[in-house]
Amino acid sequence: MKEEILKLLREETDYVSGQELCRRFQVSRTAVWKVVGQLRSEGYEIEAVRNRGYRLVNAEDVYSEKELAGQLHTVWAGRPLHFFETIGSTNVRAKTEAEEGAGHGTLIVADMQTAGRGRRGRDWSSPGGLNLYYSLLLRPEFSPDKASMLTLVMACAVVRGMKKLPELSGADIGIKWPNDIVMNGRKICGILTEMSAERDYIQYVVIGCGINVGKQEFGEELAKKATSLEAELGQKISRSRLLSEILEAFEEIYGEFAAALSLEKLKDSYNEMLVNRNRQVCVLDPAGEYRGTAKGINDAGELLVELPDGRVREVFAGEVSVRGIYGYV
Ligand code: BTN
């Protein structure tokens, strides 16, 4: 009954009378009052006004499995969803669950990570009460060589999801190839994709995302290239709303990608989000660094870099990274 009362209060912008709640759920006023008390203790701000009833004032700050599940409108992404107050790493947990048979769409979310992992063996600082840390488990039925494109699919979904929030719809948010999300030129999100596969068969893919939502201290060096949504916006963002928008966007884009097994349909939209498009970049290739102008991605997600002599090279994300010549982007 608690979930149903919450759902009703969420849907209603006006007060819902106690009498109406009693009638709908066939319970006493005391029972309704008890449920309201429980919801309040979970962090929901519920106003109670004599002769008018109850009104949900603010669910933005509540971050729990129930709140997340209540916001989610997807068909398969985030179903099931497992929420942890504290965990080592959501990616590690998702991989363990995958080994134990968890299905396509399973989502692991944590408020805090004690051993968050970044790309290239780096740590991912993951303090509690501030940010989004989640890992989505996929069991794609295509060949392993296509899997690296999934990271780009998630990058697009993150940007689209962010832009769905009215507070962020006009924000300067884009992608630094292949998969860092940047706002006003600094990183706000990193993506770590891990796969278990045989030569021609994917067992599972885990896409982990860390999004800097709340204002936080980054330390002098990191502060030059990292920031958070709230620091840039000067306003609070609901983590659960954001996550649900991202998952909805992911589900849609993944559907298109899995049907075509190419980024052809997504390419233009990705390239519009690409912050290093038409910029000078330095390609850190183990075989030797070189410079050129980033032109956008091709259907396989490779970055097209035009060299000074006019030749175009296709850069594959797995092997190299790309750095801006005049700064992080
Ligand atoms: C990067 O280095 O840019 C990628 C960072 C990925 C961090 C996320 S947070 C959720 C998930 N769990 C992890 O341990 N890492 C990813």
mmCIF file of N, CA and C and ligand atoms in Angstrom, residues 89-91 113 115-119 124 133-135 180 187 190-192 208-210, ligand 1:
data_model
loop_
_atom_site.group_PDB
_atom_site.id
_atom_site.type_symbol
_atom_site.label_atom_id
_atom_site.label_comp_id
_atom_site.label_asym_id
_atom_site.label_seq_id
_atom_site.Cartn_x
_atom_site.Cartn_y
_atom_site.Cartn_z
ATOM 1 N N SER A 89 32.536 -1.908 -6.193
ATOM 2 C CA SER A 89 32.394 -1.341 -7.536
ATOM 3 C C SER A 89 31.141 -1.937 -8.177
ATOM 4 N N THR A 90 30.318 -1.097 -8.753
ATOM 5 C CA THR A 90 29.097 -1.610 -9.394
ATOM 6 C C THR A 90 29.455 -2.486 -10.599
ATOM 7 N N ASN A 91 30.568 -2.173 -11.277
ATOM 8 C CA ASN A 91 30.972 -3.016 -12.410
ATOM 9 C C ASN A 91 31.327 -4.425 -11.940
ATOM 10 N N GLN A 113 30.870 4.125 -3.796
ATOM 11 C CA GLN A 113 31.738 2.981 -4.118
ATOM 12 C C GLN A 113 33.037 3.131 -3.323
ATOM 13 N N ALA A 115 35.667 1.069 -4.061
ATOM 14 C CA ALA A 115 36.752 0.676 -4.968
ATOM 15 C C ALA A 115 36.328 0.927 -6.415
ATOM 16 N N GLY A 116 35.826 2.147 -6.659
ATOM 17 C CA GLY A 116 35.362 2.514 -8.005
ATOM 18 C C GLY A 116 36.521 2.450 -8.992
ATOM 19 N N ARG A 117 36.243 1.903 -10.189
ATOM 20 C CA ARG A 117 37.315 1.707 -11.158
ATOM 21 C C ARG A 117 37.103 2.562 -12.399
ATOM 22 N N GLY A 118 38.188 3.168 -12.863
ATOM 23 C CA GLY A 118 38.122 3.960 -14.088
ATOM 24 C C GLY A 118 38.804 3.219 -15.225
ATOM 25 N N ARG A 119 38.919 3.864 -16.357
ATOM 26 C CA ARG A 119 39.584 3.233 -17.497
ATOM 27 C C ARG A 119 41.082 3.202 -17.249
ATOM 28 N N TRP A 124 38.326 5.388 -9.597
ATOM 29 C CA TRP A 124 37.259 6.375 -9.841
ATOM 30 C C TRP A 124 36.724 6.790 -8.480
ATOM 31 N N TYR A 133 26.483 6.295 -9.748
ATOM 32 C CA TYR A 133 27.385 5.200 -10.117
ATOM 33 C C TYR A 133 26.480 4.028 -10.472
ATOM 34 N N TYR A 134 26.518 3.599 -11.716
ATOM 35 C CA TYR A 134 25.672 2.464 -12.092
ATOM 36 C C TYR A 134 26.343 1.617 -13.158
ATOM 37 N N SER A 135 25.922 0.348 -13.217
ATOM 38 C CA SER A 135 26.436 -0.570 -14.228
ATOM 39 C C SER A 135 25.272 -1.352 -14.802
ATOM 40 N N ASP A 180 33.865 10.254 -22.967
ATOM 41 C CA ASP A 180 33.790 11.139 -21.796
ATOM 42 C C ASP A 180 32.698 12.160 -22.081
ATOM 43 N N LYS A 187 35.147 17.426 -17.709
ATOM 44 C CA LYS A 187 34.507 16.102 -17.650
ATOM 45 C C LYS A 187 33.480 15.998 -16.519
ATOM 46 N N GLY A 190 32.301 9.521 -16.808
ATOM 47 C CA GLY A 190 33.203 8.559 -17.445
ATOM 48 C C GLY A 190 32.480 7.224 -17.604
ATOM 49 N N ILE A 191 32.860 6.485 -18.625
ATOM 50 C CA ILE A 191 32.201 5.206 -18.904
ATOM 51 C C ILE A 191 33.248 4.103 -19.017
ATOM 52 N N LEU A 192 33.003 3.013 -18.325
ATOM 53 C CA LEU A 192 33.920 1.868 -18.371
ATOM 54 C C LEU A 192 33.140 0.641 -18.828
ATOM 55 N N GLY A 208 29.590 0.527 -17.250
ATOM 56 C CA GLY A 208 29.545 1.255 -15.978
ATOM 57 C C GLY A 208 29.717 2.745 -16.206
ATOM 58 N N CYS A 209 28.893 3.545 -15.512
ATOM 59 C CA CYS A 209 28.962 5.000 -15.671
ATOM 60 C C CYS A 209 29.095 5.674 -14.323
ATOM 61 N N GLY A 210 29.970 6.633 -14.280
ATOM 62 C CA GLY A 210 30.085 7.474 -13.101
ATOM 63 C C GLY A 210 29.780 8.898 -13.528
HETATM 64 C C1 BTN B 1 36.674 6.604 -16.769
HETATM 65 O O1 BTN B 1 37.812 6.333 -16.380
HETATM 66 O O2 BTN B 1 36.425 7.653 -17.352
HETATM 67 C C2 BTN B 1 35.552 5.614 -16.532
HETATM 68 C C3 BTN B 1 34.977 5.726 -15.158
HETATM 69 C C4 BTN B 1 33.842 4.752 -14.891
HETATM 70 C C5 BTN B 1 33.347 4.827 -13.475
HETATM 71 C C6 BTN B 1 32.113 4.021 -13.249
HETATM 72 S S1 BTN B 1 31.328 4.379 -11.710
HETATM 73 C C7 BTN B 1 30.268 3.018 -11.910
HETATM 74 C C8 BTN B 1 31.070 1.903 -12.504
HETATM 75 N N1 BTN B 1 31.719 1.152 -11.451
HETATM 76 C C9 BTN B 1 33.033 1.271 -11.494
HETATM 77 O O3 BTN B 1 33.832 0.733 -10.698
HETATM 78 N N2 BTN B 1 33.405 2.053 -12.511
HETATM 79 C C10 BTN B 1 32.261 2.517 -13.267
#
